[in-house]
XYZ file of C-alpha atoms in Angstrom:
294
model
C 0.428 9.865 -23.041
C 3.635 7.898 -23.720
C 6.434 10.253 -22.055
C 9.028 8.325 -23.893
C 7.522 10.328 -26.945
C 7.367 13.593 -25.112
C 11.488 12.590 -24.478
C 11.673 12.147 -28.265
C 10.301 15.564 -29.126
C 12.060 17.253 -26.475
C 15.621 15.654 -27.419
C 14.644 16.465 -31.102
C 14.203 20.102 -30.051
C 17.248 20.210 -28.191
C 19.380 18.874 -30.830
C 17.944 20.192 -33.792
C 18.387 16.222 -35.743
C 16.450 13.334 -35.164
C 19.758 11.144 -35.675
C 21.466 13.095 -33.238
C 18.476 12.950 -30.558
C 18.702 9.224 -31.859
C 21.922 8.649 -30.753
C 21.687 10.998 -27.177
C 18.415 8.447 -26.510
C 20.621 5.191 -27.398
C 17.670 4.451 -30.091
C 17.359 4.656 -34.036
C 16.223 7.158 -35.741
C 12.881 5.525 -36.967
C 11.792 5.181 -33.628
C 12.014 8.761 -32.929
C 10.806 9.837 -36.162
C 7.676 7.332 -34.905
C 7.556 8.932 -31.843
C 7.599 12.863 -32.771
C 4.540 11.486 -35.413
C 2.496 9.759 -32.687
C 3.191 12.926 -30.585
C 1.976 15.237 -33.242
C -1.207 12.976 -34.580
C -2.324 12.962 -31.049
C -1.951 16.605 -30.718
C -3.135 17.213 -34.080
C -0.989 19.802 -35.198
C 2.495 19.559 -36.546
C 5.427 20.239 -33.992
C 8.796 20.528 -36.382
C 9.195 21.952 -39.909
C 11.696 19.536 -41.615
C 13.252 19.976 -44.798
C 16.658 17.823 -46.200
C 18.702 20.634 -44.518
C 17.127 21.218 -41.253
C 14.411 20.989 -38.513
C 12.818 23.572 -36.684
C 9.803 24.222 -34.494
C 7.007 25.146 -35.449
C 5.116 27.929 -33.130
C 2.786 25.079 -31.996
C 6.409 23.187 -31.557
C 7.379 26.281 -29.498
C 4.649 26.378 -27.080
C 4.385 22.551 -26.922
C 8.518 22.532 -25.775
C 7.878 24.791 -23.031
C 5.262 22.718 -21.253
C 7.267 19.478 -22.344
C 10.459 20.380 -20.657
C 8.586 21.182 -17.377
C 7.167 18.118 -17.142
C 10.239 16.086 -17.545
C 11.785 18.289 -15.340
C 9.073 18.017 -12.542
C 9.107 13.744 -13.554
C 12.865 14.158 -12.888
C 13.194 15.898 -9.637
C 10.242 13.745 -8.225
C 12.583 10.660 -8.836
C 15.196 12.009 -7.099
C 12.903 13.161 -4.446
C 11.984 9.517 -4.391
C 16.125 7.854 -4.310
C 16.444 10.020 -1.681
C 13.610 9.190 0.410
C 14.786 5.930 -0.369
C 18.053 6.688 1.576
C 17.186 9.342 3.888
C 14.812 8.087 6.749
C 11.794 10.341 5.639
C 7.852 10.188 5.704
C 5.333 8.733 8.166
C 5.619 5.193 9.919
C 2.733 3.847 11.434
C 3.317 1.691 14.279
C 1.258 -0.456 16.280
C 2.144 -1.507 20.198
C 1.032 -3.616 23.149
C -0.536 -0.859 25.328
C 1.609 -1.153 28.340
C 4.803 -1.993 26.954
C 4.224 0.292 23.830
C 4.479 3.600 26.891
C 7.865 2.206 27.822
C 9.156 2.932 24.628
C 7.773 6.415 24.535
C 10.740 7.972 25.678
C 12.765 5.966 23.079
C 10.568 7.303 20.247
C 11.227 10.773 21.430
C 14.690 10.571 21.214
C 13.948 8.827 17.695
C 12.414 12.199 16.638
C 15.327 13.870 17.212
C 17.371 11.615 15.459
C 15.175 11.341 12.720
C 13.600 14.663 12.373
C 11.610 14.110 9.008
C 9.841 10.822 10.087
C 6.587 11.477 11.542
C 5.180 8.635 13.768
C 1.691 7.219 13.477
C 0.956 5.222 16.887
C -1.349 2.595 18.324
C -0.973 1.463 22.021
C -3.529 -1.698 22.559
C -3.205 -5.371 23.040
C -5.938 -6.639 20.451
C -4.389 -8.652 17.773
C -4.162 -6.443 14.656
C -4.058 -7.419 10.855
C -0.398 -5.554 9.863
C -1.515 -5.947 6.331
C -5.124 -5.106 6.474
C -4.637 -2.332 8.222
C -1.390 -0.911 6.922
C 0.719 -0.971 9.694
C 4.618 -0.574 8.942
C 5.650 -2.089 12.204
C 3.659 -4.285 14.742
C 5.196 -4.749 18.250
C 3.866 -8.104 19.846
C 4.411 -9.813 22.969
C 4.510 -13.909 22.776
C 5.341 -16.690 20.395
C 4.556 -16.049 16.461
C 3.116 -18.559 13.976
C 5.176 -19.164 10.815
C 3.833 -16.349 8.055
C 5.256 -16.113 4.922
C 3.656 -12.388 4.151
C 5.653 -11.087 7.219
C 9.526 -10.356 8.285
C 9.785 -10.658 11.403
C 12.615 -9.345 13.519
C 12.687 -10.639 17.457
C 13.808 -7.395 20.006
C 14.401 -8.768 23.285
C 13.306 -11.260 26.068
C 11.281 -10.692 28.735
C 11.055 -12.175 32.527
C 7.493 -11.837 34.632
C 7.616 -11.386 38.482
C 4.356 -10.328 41.011
C 4.102 -6.446 41.979
C 1.894 -4.492 43.908
C 1.708 -1.129 45.309
C 3.577 -0.162 48.499
C 0.039 0.883 50.053
C -1.816 -3.093 49.233
C 1.684 -4.791 51.088
C 1.885 -2.111 54.374
C -1.887 -3.238 55.001
C -1.657 -6.883 53.940
C 0.023 -9.430 55.420
C 3.451 -10.472 54.560
C 4.262 -12.682 51.363
C 7.693 -14.937 52.283
C 6.848 -17.513 50.238
C 4.040 -18.560 47.238
C 2.400 -20.416 49.497
C 1.181 -17.319 51.162
C -0.378 -15.601 47.717
C -3.393 -17.808 48.819
C -4.454 -14.962 51.065
C -3.811 -12.262 48.734
C -5.711 -10.181 46.305
C -5.133 -10.951 42.661
C -5.278 -8.831 39.147
C -5.334 -11.102 36.306
C -5.112 -10.414 32.720
C -7.291 -11.576 30.153
C -5.884 -11.709 26.535
C -7.127 -11.681 23.267
C -8.320 -15.044 23.142
C -10.962 -14.311 26.098
C -8.212 -16.803 28.535
C -7.002 -15.655 31.511
C -3.330 -15.743 31.659
C -2.392 -17.958 34.686
C 0.708 -16.809 37.008
C 4.004 -19.171 36.489
C 5.986 -19.049 39.305
C 9.843 -20.511 40.123
C 9.181 -22.093 43.046
C 12.697 -24.002 44.048
C 13.765 -26.125 41.097
C 10.286 -26.025 39.768
C 8.144 -23.751 37.798
C 4.393 -23.256 38.924
C 1.478 -22.466 36.548
C -1.284 -21.171 39.548
C -4.554 -19.376 38.961
C -5.671 -17.310 41.731
C -9.118 -16.106 41.939
C -9.006 -12.868 40.586
C -10.640 -9.520 42.016
C -10.164 -7.588 39.346
C -9.377 -8.754 35.576
C -7.956 -7.072 32.836
C -8.333 -6.897 29.238
C -5.919 -3.880 29.136
C -2.166 -4.163 29.591
C -2.171 -0.610 31.259
C -4.851 -0.866 32.600
C -3.933 -3.757 34.666
C -0.781 -1.877 35.638
C -2.673 1.138 36.718
C -5.250 -1.409 38.677
C -2.109 -2.367 41.160
C -0.823 0.896 41.455
C -3.990 2.061 42.890
C -3.737 -1.231 45.323
C -6.014 -3.704 43.700
C -3.863 -6.112 45.062
C -1.054 -8.482 43.169
C -0.312 -8.830 39.524
C 2.223 -10.911 37.322
C 4.119 -7.867 35.173
C 6.638 -7.832 32.490
C 9.734 -6.500 34.330
C 10.469 -4.147 31.583
C 7.291 -2.136 32.040
C 7.231 -2.591 36.218
C 11.192 -1.307 35.972
C 10.323 2.628 35.948
C 6.798 2.059 38.473
C 9.568 0.361 40.944
C 12.191 2.908 40.259
C 9.555 5.768 41.363
C 8.011 3.691 44.655
C 4.651 3.262 42.429
C 5.983 -0.261 42.593
C 7.449 -3.388 44.437
C 8.853 -6.208 43.207
C 7.029 -9.366 45.355
C 9.158 -12.905 45.639
C 11.898 -12.011 43.075
C 12.857 -15.040 43.095
C 9.828 -16.573 41.885
C 10.254 -14.852 38.081
C 10.198 -16.634 35.569
C 11.211 -15.995 31.996
C 8.759 -14.431 29.969
C 7.773 -14.099 26.297
C 10.027 -12.595 23.928
C 9.368 -9.401 21.943
C 9.118 -9.303 18.311
C 8.851 -6.561 15.305
C 6.244 -8.121 12.485
C 6.726 -5.508 9.540
C 4.674 -6.741 6.119
C 6.870 -8.293 3.850
C 7.736 -5.720 0.288
C 10.119 -5.372 -2.000
C 12.878 -3.825 0.321
C 12.161 -2.161 3.554
C 11.946 1.535 3.472
C 14.423 3.859 5.301
C 12.289 5.062 7.425
C 11.072 2.190 8.565
C 14.105 0.548 8.694
C 15.130 3.661 10.888
C 12.489 3.067 13.456
C 12.939 -0.795 13.929
C 16.668 -0.138 14.345
C 15.657 2.620 16.837
C 13.284 0.185 18.793
C 15.831 -2.626 19.118
C 18.365 -0.366 20.091
C 16.729 1.269 22.692
C 15.167 -2.493 24.120
C 18.690 -3.749 24.182
C 20.063 -0.899 26.395
């Protein structure tokens, strides 16, 4: 059933004139007449009594007018609601975050709920490489350089630094670390990336940057698990500065050889390309970006 035919019928019923209905709809009297005829043929009944001087609703026409007006009013309300949602952040946003880094953003997401109470978040904390389009994510945050992808909108959120960290308990029971060479006598907790490759430690040594691959006592494929293992005294690990910062402040970790810190990978937000970014998605993205700038 064509909504335009129903609108034409309602216009004729309200104006009691095919001519005035056509003027109000911005079309011709002939088009309005054909629309009403199609509707009558579909319903199998006459909706109007027509004379040379007047147009009146039949009994069936009066019954159908009540339902048609309610249907059109419902459609208008739906259109207004959808228009409002495009302007006001409303609805669910699906967010995929790296495991360890994502926990860093949880306080920011809590303040986002206060700022936009009509936005609901669905959050996954994982280090696997998800597919934003196939899995239906609104925003995917990834750490590292990205390959060009025409199906994605990419926004850089911040830069990170990499440093060595260990628990106070571990450092208090092992030899002092004064230089990079002292690391040879220490236990290492190493991260294994999604490709299965062990991530080496990249360290600043004076004017030179060295990449070393210490023999691990523990290999972790989960970013948060690596942090937990380091806090629990398994050894030293190389951790992103923003992730380590709250644990250092709480006394759970100590920063080792800060002069050996190196620039880390960038952080990007990936958004599947659409005709227009929804207000809810833009609000969440901007809030995360603001939190990382702070």
